[in-house]
Coordinates of C-alpha atoms in Angstrom, one line a residue:
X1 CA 17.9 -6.7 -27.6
X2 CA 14.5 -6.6 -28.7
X3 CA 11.6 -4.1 -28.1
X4 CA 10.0 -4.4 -25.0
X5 CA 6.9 -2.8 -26.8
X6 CA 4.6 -3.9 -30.1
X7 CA 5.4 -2.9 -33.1
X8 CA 4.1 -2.1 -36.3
X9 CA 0.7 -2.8 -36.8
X10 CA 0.1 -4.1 -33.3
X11 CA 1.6 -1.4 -31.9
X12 CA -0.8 0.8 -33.7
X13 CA -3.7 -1.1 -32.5
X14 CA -2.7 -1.4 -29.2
X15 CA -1.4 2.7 -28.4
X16 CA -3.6 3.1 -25.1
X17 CA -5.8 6.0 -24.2
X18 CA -7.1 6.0 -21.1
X19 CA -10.0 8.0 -18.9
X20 CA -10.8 7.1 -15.0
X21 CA -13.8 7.4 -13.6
X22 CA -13.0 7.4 -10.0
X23 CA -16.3 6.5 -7.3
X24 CA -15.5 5.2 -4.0
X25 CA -17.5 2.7 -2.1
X26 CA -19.7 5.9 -0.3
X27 CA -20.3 7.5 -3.6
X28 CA -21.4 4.4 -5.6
X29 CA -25.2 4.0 -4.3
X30 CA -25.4 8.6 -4.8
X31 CA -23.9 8.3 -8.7
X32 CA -25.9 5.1 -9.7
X33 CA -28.9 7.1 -8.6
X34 CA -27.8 9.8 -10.7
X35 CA -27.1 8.0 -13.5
X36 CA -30.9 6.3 -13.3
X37 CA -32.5 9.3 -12.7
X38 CA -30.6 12.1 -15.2
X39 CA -29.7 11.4 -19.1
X40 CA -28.6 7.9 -20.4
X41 CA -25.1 7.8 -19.2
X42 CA -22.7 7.1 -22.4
X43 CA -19.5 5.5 -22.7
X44 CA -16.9 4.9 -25.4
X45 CA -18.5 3.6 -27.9
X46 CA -21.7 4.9 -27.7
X47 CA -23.7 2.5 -25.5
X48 CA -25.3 3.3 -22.6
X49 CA -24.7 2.2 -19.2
X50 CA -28.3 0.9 -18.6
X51 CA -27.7 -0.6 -22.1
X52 CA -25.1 -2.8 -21.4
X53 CA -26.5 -3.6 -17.8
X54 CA -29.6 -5.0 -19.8
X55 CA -27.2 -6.5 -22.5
X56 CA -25.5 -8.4 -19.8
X57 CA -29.1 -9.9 -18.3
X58 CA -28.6 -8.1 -15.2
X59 CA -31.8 -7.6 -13.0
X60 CA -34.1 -4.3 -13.0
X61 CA -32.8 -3.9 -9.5
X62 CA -29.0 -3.6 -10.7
X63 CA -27.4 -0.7 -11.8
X64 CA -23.8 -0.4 -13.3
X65 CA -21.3 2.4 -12.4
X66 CA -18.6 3.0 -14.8
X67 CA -15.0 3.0 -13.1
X68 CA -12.7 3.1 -15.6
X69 CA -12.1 3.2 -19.2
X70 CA -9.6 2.1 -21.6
X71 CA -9.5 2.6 -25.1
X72 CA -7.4 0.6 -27.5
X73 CA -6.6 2.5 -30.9
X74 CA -8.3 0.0 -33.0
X75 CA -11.2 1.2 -30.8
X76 CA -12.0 -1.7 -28.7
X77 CA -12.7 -0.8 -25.2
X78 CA -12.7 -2.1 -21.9
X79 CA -15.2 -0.3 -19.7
X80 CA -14.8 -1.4 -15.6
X81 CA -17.7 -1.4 -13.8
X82 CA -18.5 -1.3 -10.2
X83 CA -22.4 -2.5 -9.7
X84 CA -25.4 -1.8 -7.0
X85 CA -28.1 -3.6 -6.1
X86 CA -31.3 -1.5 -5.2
X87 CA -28.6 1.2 -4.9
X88 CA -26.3 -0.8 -2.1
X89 CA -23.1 -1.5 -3.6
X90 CA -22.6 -5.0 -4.2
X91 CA -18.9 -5.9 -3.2
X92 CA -17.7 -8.1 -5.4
X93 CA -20.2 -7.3 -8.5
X94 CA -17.1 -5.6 -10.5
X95 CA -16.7 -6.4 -14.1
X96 CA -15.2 -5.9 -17.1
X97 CA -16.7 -5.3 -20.6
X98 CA -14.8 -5.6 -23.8
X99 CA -16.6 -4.4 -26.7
X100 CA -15.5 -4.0 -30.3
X101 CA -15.6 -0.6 -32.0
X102 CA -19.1 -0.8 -33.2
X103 CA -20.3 -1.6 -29.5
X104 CA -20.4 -5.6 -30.2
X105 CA -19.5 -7.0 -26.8
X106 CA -16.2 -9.8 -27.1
X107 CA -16.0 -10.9 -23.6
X108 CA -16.7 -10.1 -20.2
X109 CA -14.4 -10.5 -17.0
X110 CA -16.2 -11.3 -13.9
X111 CA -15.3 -11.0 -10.0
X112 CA -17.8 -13.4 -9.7
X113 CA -20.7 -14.9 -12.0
X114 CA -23.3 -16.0 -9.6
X115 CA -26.9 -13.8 -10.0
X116 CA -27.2 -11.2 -7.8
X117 CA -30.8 -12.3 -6.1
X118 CA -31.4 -11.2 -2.5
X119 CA -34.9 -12.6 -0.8
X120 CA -34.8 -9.8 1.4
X121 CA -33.3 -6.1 2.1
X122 CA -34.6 -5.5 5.8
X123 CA -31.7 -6.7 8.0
X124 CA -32.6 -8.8 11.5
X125 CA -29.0 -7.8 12.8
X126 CA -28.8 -4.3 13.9
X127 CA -26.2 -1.3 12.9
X128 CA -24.9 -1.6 16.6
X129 CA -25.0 -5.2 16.9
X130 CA -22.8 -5.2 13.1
X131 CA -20.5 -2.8 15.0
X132 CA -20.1 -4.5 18.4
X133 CA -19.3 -7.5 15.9
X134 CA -16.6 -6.1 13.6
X135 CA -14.9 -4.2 16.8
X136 CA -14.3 -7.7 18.3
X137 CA -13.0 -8.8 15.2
X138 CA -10.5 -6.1 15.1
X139 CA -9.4 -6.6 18.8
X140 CA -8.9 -10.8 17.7
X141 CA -6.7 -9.4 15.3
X142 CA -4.9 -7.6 18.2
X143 CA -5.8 -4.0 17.0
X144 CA -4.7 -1.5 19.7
X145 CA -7.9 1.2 20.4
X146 CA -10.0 -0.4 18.1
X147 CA -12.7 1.7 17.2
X148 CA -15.2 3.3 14.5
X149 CA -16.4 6.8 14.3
X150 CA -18.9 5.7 11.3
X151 CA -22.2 3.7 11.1
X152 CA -21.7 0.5 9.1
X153 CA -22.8 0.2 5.7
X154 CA -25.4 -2.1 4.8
X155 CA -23.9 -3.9 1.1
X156 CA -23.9 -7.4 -0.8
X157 CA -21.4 -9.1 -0.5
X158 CA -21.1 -11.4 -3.6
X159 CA -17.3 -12.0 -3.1
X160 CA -18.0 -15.0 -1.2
X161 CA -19.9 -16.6 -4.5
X162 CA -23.7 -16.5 -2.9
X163 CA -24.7 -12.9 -2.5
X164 CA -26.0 -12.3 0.8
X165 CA -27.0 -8.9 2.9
X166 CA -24.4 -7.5 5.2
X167 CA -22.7 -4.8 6.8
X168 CA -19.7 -3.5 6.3
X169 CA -18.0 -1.3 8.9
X170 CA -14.4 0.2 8.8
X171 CA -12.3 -0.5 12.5
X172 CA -9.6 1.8 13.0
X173 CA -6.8 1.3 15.7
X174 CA -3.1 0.9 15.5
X175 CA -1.6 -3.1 13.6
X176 CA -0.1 -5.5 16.0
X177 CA 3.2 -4.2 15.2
X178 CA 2.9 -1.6 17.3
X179 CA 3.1 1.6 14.7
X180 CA 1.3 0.7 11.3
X181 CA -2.3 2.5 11.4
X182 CA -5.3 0.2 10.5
X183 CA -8.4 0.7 9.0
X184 CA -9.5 -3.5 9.1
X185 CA -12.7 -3.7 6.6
X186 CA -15.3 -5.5 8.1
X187 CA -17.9 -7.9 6.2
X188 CA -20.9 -9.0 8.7
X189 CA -23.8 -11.2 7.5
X190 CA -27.1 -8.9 8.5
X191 CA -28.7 -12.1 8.8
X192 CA -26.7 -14.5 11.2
X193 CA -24.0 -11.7 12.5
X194 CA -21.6 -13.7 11.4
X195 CA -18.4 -12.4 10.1
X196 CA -18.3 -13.0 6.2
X197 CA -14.7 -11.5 5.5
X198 CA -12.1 -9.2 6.8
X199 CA -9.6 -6.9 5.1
X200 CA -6.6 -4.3 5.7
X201 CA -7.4 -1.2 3.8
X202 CA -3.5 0.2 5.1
X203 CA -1.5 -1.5 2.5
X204 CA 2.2 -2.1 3.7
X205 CA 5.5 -3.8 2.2
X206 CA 6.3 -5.7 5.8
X207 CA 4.7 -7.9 7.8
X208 CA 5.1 -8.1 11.6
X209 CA 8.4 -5.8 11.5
X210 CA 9.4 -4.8 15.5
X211 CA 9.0 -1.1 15.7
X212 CA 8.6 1.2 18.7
X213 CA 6.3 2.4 17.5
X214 CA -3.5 12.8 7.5
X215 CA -4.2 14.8 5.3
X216 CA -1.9 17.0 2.5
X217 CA -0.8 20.2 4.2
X218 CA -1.2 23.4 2.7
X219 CA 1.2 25.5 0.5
X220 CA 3.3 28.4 1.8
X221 CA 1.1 32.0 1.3
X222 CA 2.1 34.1 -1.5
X223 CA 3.0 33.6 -5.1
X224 CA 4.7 30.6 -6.3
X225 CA 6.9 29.3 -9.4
X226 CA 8.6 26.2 -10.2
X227 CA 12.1 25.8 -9.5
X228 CA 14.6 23.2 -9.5
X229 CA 16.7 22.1 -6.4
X230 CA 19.4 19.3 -5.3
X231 CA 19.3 17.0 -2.9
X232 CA 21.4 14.6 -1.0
X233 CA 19.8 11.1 -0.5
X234 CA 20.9 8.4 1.8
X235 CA 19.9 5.9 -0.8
X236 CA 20.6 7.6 -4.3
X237 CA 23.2 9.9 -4.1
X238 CA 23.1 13.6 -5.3
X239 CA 19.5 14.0 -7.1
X240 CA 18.0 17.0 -8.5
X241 CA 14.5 17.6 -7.3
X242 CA 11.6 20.0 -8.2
X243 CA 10.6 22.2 -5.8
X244 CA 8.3 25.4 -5.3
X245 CA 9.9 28.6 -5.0
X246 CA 7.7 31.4 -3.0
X247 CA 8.7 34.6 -1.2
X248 CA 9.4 32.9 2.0
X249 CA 11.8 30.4 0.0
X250 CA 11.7 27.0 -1.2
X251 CA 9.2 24.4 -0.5
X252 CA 9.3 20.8 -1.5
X253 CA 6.4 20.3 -3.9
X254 CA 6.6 18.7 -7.2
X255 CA 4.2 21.0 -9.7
X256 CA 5.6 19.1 -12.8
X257 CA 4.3 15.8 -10.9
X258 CA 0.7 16.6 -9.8
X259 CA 1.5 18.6 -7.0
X260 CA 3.6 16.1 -5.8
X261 CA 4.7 16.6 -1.8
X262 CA 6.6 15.5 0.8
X263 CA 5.6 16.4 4.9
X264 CA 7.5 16.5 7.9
X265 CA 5.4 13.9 10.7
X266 CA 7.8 14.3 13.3
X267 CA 7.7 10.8 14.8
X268 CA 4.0 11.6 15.0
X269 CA 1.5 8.7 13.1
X270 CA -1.6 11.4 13.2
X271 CA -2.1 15.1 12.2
X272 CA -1.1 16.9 8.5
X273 CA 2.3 17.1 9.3
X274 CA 4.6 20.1 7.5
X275 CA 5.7 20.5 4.3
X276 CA 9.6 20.7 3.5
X277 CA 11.2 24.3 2.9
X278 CA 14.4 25.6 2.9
X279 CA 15.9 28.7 2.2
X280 CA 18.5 28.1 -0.4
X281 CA 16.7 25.1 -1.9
X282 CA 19.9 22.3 -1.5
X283 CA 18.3 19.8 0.7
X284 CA 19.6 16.9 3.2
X285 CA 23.2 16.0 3.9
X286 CA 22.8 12.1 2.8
X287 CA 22.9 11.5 6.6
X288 CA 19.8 10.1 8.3
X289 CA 21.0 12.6 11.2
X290 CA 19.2 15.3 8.5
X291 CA 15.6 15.6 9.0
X292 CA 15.6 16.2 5.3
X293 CA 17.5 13.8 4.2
X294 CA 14.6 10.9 4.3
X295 CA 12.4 13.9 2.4
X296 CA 14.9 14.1 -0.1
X297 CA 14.6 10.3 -0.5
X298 CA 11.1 10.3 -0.3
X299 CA 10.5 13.2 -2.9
X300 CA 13.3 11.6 -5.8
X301 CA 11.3 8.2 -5.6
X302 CA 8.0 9.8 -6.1
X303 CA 9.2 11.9 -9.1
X304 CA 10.7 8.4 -10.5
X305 CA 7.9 6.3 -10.2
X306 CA 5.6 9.2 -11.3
X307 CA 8.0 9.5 -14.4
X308 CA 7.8 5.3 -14.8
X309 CA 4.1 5.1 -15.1
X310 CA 4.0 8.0 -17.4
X311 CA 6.9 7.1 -19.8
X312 CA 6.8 3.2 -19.7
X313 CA 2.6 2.8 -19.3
X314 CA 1.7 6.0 -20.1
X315 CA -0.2 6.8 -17.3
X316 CA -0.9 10.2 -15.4
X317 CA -0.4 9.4 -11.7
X318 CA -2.1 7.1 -9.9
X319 CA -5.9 7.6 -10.8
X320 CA -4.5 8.9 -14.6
X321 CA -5.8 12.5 -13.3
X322 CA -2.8 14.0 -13.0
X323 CA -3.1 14.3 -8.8
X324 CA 0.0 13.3 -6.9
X325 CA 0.1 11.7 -3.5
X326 CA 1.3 13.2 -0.2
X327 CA 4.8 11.6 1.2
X328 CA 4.9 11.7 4.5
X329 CA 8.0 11.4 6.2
X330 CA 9.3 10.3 9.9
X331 CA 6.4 8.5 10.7
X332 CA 6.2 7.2 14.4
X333 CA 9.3 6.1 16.4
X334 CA 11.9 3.6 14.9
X335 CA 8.9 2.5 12.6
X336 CA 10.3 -0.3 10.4
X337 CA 7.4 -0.4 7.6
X338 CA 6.0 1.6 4.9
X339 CA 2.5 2.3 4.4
X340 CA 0.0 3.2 1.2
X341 CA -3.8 4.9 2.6
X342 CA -5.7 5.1 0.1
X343 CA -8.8 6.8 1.6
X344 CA -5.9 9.5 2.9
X345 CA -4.1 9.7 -0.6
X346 CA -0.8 9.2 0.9
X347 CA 2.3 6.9 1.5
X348 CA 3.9 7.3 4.9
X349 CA 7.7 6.1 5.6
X350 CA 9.3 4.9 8.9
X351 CA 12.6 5.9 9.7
X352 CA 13.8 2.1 10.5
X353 CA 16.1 1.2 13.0
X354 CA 16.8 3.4 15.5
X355 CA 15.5 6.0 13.1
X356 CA 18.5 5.9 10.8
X357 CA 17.4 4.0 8.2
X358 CA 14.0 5.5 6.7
X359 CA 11.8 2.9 4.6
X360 CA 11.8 5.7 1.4
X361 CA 14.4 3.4 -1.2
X362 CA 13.2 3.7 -4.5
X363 CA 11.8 0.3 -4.8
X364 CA 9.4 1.0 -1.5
X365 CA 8.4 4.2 -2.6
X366 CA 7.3 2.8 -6.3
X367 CA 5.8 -0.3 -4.0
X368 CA 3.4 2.1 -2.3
X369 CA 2.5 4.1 -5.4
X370 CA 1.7 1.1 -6.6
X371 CA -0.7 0.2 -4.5
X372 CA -2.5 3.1 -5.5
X373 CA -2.7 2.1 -8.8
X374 CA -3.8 -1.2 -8.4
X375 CA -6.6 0.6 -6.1
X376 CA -7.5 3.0 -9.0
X377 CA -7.8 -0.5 -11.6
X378 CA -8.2 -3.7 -11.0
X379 CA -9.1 -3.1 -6.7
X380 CA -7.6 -6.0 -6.0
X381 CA -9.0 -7.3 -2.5
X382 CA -6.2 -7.1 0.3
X383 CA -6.9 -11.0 1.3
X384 CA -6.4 -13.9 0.0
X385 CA -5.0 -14.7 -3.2
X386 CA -5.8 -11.6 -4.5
X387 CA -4.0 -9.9 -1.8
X388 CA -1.1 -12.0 -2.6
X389 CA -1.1 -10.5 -6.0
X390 CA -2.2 -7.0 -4.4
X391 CA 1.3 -7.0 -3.3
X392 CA 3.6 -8.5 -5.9
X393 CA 1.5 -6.3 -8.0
X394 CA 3.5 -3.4 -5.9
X395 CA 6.5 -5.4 -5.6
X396 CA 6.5 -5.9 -9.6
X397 CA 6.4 -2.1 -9.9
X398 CA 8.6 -1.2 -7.6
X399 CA 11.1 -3.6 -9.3
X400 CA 10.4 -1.9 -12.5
X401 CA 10.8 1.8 -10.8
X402 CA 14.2 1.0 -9.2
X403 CA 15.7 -0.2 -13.0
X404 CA 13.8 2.6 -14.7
X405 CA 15.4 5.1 -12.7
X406 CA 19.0 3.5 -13.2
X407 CA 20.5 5.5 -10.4
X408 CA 24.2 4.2 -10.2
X409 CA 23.7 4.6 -6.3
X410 CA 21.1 2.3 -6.0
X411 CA 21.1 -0.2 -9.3
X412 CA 18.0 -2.2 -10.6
X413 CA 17.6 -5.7 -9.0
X414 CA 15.4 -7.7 -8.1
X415 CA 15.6 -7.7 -4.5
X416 CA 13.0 -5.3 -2.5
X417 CA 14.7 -3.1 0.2
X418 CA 17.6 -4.2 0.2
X419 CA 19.0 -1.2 1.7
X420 CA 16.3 -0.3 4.4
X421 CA 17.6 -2.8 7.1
X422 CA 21.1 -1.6 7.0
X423 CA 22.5 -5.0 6.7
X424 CA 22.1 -5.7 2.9
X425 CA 19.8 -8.0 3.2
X426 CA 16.3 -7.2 1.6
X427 CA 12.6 -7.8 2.7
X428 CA 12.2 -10.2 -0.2
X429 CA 13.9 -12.0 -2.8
X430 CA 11.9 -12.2 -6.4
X431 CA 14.0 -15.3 -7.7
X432 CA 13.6 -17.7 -5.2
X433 CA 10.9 -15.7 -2.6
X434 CA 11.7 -18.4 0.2
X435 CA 15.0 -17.2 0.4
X436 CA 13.8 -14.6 3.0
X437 CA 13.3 -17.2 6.0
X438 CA 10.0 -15.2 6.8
X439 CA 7.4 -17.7 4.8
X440 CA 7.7 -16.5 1.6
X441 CA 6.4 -19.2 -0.7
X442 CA 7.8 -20.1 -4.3
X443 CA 5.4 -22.3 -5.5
X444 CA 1.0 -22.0 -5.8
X445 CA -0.9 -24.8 -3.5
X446 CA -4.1 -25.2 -2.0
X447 CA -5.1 -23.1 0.6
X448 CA -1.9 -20.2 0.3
X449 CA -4.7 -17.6 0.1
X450 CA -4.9 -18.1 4.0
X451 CA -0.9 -16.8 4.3
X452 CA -0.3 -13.3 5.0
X453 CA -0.1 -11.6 2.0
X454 CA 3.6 -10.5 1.9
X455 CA 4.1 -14.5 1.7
X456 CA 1.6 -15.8 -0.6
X457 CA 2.8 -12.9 -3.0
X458 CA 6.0 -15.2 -3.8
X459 CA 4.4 -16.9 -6.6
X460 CA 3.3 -13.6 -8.6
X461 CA 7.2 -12.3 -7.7
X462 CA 8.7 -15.8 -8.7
X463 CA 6.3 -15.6 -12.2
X464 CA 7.3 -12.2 -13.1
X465 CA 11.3 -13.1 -12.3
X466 CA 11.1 -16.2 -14.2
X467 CA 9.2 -14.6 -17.2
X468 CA 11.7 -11.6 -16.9
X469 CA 14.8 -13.5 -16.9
X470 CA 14.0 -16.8 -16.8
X471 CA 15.3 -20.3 -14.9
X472 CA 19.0 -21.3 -13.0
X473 CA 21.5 -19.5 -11.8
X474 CA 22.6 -16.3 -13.3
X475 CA 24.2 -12.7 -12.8
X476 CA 22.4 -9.8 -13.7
X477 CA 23.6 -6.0 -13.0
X478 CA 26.1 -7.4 -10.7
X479 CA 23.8 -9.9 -7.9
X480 CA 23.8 -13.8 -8.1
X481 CA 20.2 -15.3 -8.4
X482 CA 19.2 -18.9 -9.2
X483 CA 15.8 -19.2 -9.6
X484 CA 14.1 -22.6 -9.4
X485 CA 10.9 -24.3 -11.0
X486 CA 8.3 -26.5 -9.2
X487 CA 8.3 -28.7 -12.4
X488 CA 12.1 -29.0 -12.8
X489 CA 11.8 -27.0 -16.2
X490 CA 13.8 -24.4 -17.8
X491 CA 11.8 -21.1 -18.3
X492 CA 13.5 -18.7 -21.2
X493 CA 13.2 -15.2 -19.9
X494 CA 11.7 -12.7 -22.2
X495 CA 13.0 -9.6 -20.6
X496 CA 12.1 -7.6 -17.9
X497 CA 10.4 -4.6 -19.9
X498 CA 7.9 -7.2 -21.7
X499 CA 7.1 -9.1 -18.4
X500 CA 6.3 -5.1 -17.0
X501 CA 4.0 -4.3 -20.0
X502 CA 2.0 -7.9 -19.7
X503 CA 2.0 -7.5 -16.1
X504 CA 0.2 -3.7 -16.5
X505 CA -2.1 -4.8 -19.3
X506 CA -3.7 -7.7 -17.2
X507 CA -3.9 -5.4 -14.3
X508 CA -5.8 -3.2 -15.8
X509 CA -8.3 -4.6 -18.3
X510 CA -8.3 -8.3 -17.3
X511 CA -7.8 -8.6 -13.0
X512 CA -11.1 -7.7 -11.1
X513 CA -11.2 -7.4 -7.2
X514 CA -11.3 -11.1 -6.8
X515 CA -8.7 -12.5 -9.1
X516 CA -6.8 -15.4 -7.9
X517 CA -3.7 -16.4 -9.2
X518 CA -5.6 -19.3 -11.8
X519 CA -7.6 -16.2 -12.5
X520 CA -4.5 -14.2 -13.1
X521 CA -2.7 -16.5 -15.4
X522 CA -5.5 -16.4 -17.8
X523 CA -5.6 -12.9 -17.6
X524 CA -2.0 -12.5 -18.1
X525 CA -2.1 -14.9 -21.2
X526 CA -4.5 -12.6 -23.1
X527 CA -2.5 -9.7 -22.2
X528 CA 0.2 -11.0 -24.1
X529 CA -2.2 -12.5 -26.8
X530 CA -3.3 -8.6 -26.9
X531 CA 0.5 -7.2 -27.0
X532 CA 2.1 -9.4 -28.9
X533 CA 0.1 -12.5 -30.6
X534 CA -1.7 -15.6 -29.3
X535 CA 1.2 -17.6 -30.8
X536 CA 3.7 -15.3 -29.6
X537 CA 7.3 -16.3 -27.6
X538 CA 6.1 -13.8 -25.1
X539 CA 3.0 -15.7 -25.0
X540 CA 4.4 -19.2 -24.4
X541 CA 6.6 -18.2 -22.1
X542 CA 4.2 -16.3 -19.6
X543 CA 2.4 -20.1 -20.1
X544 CA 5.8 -21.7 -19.3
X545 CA 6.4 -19.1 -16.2
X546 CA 3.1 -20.0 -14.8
X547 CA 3.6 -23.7 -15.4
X548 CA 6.8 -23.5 -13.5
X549 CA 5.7 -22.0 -10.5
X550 CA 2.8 -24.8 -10.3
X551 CA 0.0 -22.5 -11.9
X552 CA -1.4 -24.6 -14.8
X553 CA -4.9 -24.9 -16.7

């Protein structure tokens, strides 16, 4: 089999070093300030921040904010940018530079090109009339105790395509389903009080799943030392876990992993919940009847995907800064879902049916860390198309953790959660997506950014099977697929591991917060340009893998 990775002098050019400037939406207007008001702001190679603002014709009122940084070892970089606007942050002014090594600027990537211009700051719609407004838009979306605790935010929002004033207010409550938490983003128009947009900021892997439906909790007191442990999974079989060792006994946090833990919610879906110890530092019995058992789950996935994104992309948790998230575990009552916060830092787990099947399989928890990551990159917008890709982003990498991690128990496919409903049958199917009988769509067409997300994702799940293993039927690690094409064509796989390293590549130096899938096969092609040649195999085919799920020029 061939390398999955570059080689030779490509691969030399393309070895990745990466820094993250991380800056929420609340921070952006305080650090472009900042950066106006102290020294020029530098960047790999050399340019300043107001530099390349004026480079890129931007107005005197516009101010860039550097997100992230990647540097390729033939010293291109791509620099992301979030922008402002007489310091409001302009949703949907994200953006990409490439520049050569001696600072010459290649290219550009957009979440949208239209000048930012607005006639007027000074809203006619007041905060409370913005609030009033996005609380009934919550309770249409049948948000249980909607409410906010926060002022809205006056922004631009430029995601739309003209950039207008507006408000943008966070409603929290509790999802239709009865259990998930939401925080539903807002986008009012501080002209007309009209709504402009609206957005989940939980990220989940279900939709509408029937249920019945906080922050990291401190360390145990006294001195502490790495230790290693075993645990008994429901999911994985007999795992070995890092733990914490302290006078009182052992506590399950991951030191090697960014200070990785996992916390005890107690059918609660509020508070800081507990962390995991145990006194002789063997944890769970396999049987969901264990209250550590789903923690011993939870904490094995987490070190697996942590060790994926370091040892296949070379990245350092989530935000490349070396923090873990918090797990939380037994969250709510029967809760059949699994959740990524990202304001909270942490992934939460359900215990399923009748609480004896907990939502922490491997490929769920690498779908939820993923989530993260796309949060830390390419902040792909939870609606829409890019929502669709927002989550076969996560179902891509959760894919990739479950065959990384080539646990005999649970073996690498490409079904997701395929063990959490207890019958075998999985949440969703990557070969064919409509398999599922939920809505999962196979094939692009106008108009499937207005599907929930968890269906419109089928195309960017149905592109990254048929570039991983290509067209018609097939067995692979012991499951039956046969993956169609809208065109009747036969796709030639090009292996999973190259589909993985295209997939991250475009993520994170070529998808901005509006991508759409058109957007995203052109980003994908120059990731594979990048990796492995213009002309390349792999390049043709993620051409062909587009083409054949109705994605074309």
């Amino acid at each position: 089999m061939s390398s999955p990775f570059p080689t030779g002098d490509r691969a030399r050019r393309l070895a990745l070093t990466s820094g993250v400037f991380v800056l929420t939406g609340a921070l952006l207007a305080a650090s472009a300030a900042t950066a106006a008001a102290g020294p020029a702001v530098q960047h790999p190679g050399g340019t300043s921040v107001a530099a390349t603002a004026q480079a890129l014709g931007l107005s005197a009122q516009e101010e860039l904010v550097v997100k992230d940084v990647i540097k390729d070892a033939d010293g291109t970089v791509h620099t992301r940018y979030e922008r402002t606007y007489a310091g409001l942050a302009v949703v949907g002014g994200d953006l990409v530079v490439h520049r050569a090594g001696d600072g010459t600027i290649k290219d550009v990537t957009k979440a949208v090109r239209t000048p930012i211009k607005i006639a007027s700051l000074d809203p006619k719609l007041t905060p409370t009339a913005a609030t009033s407004a996005a609380i009934k838009t919550a309770k249409a979306a049948k948000t249980a105790g909607a409410a906010t605790s926060d002022a809205p935010r006056k922004v631009i929002w430029a995601a739309g395509g003209k950039p207008v004033l507006a408000y943008e207010s966070v409603v929290t409550g509790t999802q239709q389903d009865g259990g998930t938490p939401s925080k539903l983003r807002v986008i009012t128009d501080a002209e007309t009080g009209r709504k402009l947009y609206e957005n989940q900021l939980i990220n989940d892997i279900a939709e509408g799943v029937t249920t019945n439906g906080g922050s990291q909790a401190a360390a145990p007191d006294g001195s502490q030392v790495a230790a290693v442990g075993s645990g008994a999974s429901q999911y994985s079989g007999t795992v070995g876990l890092n733990t914490t060792k302290s006078p009182t006994g052992y506590s399950l946090i991951d030191s090697v992993r960014g200070g990785s833990r996992v916390v005890d919610l107690k059918h609660r879906t509020k508070g800081k919940g507990t962390v995991f110890t145990d006194a002789d530092n063997k944890w769970g019995t396999g049987s969901p009847t264990d209250n550590q058992t789903a923690a011993v789950d939870a904490a094995y996935g987490a070190a697996q995907t942590w060790d994926f994104y370091k040892n296949v992309l070379h990245r350092n948790g989530i935000r490349n800064d070396g923090r873990a998230p918090v797990s939380r575990v037994h969250y709510g009552d029967a809760y059949q879902n699994a959740a990524w916060d990202d304001d909270a830092f942490t992934m939460s787990y359900g215990d399923g049916a009748n609480n004896q099947h907990p939502w922490t399989q491997l490929d769920v928890v690498g779908h939820e860390f993923s989530h993260g990551v796309t949060s830390a990159t390419a902040g792909l917008q939870y609606s829409g198309e890019s929502g669709g890709l927002n989550e076969a982003t996560s179902d891509i990498f959760g894919t990739a953790v479950e065959w990384y991690a080539n646990n005999p128990q649970d073996k690498g496919d490409y079904l997701l959660g395929e063990k959490v409903f207890g019958d075998g049958k999985p949440l969703r199917y990557q070969d064919k997506p409509s398999r599922d009988g939920r809505g999962s769509v196979d094939y692009w067409r106008p108009g499937i950014g207005d599907l929930d997300v968890h269906h419109s994702s089928g195309v960017g799940n149905h592109f990254f099977y048929l570039l991983s293993e290509g067209s018609g039927a097939k067995d692979i690690n012991g499951v039956h697929y046969d993956s169609p094409t809208a065109d009747g064509s036969t796709v030639t796989g090009i292996g999973r591991d190259k589909a993985v390293q295209i997939w991250y590549r475009a993520l994170t130096t070529y998808f901005t917060s509006t991508t759409d899938y058109h957007d995203a096969r052109q980003g994908t092609l120059k990731a594979a340009a990048d990796l492995y040649g213009a002309n390349s195999a792999e390049a043709k085919a993620v051409d062909a893998a587009w083409a054949a799920v109705n994605v074309k020029a």
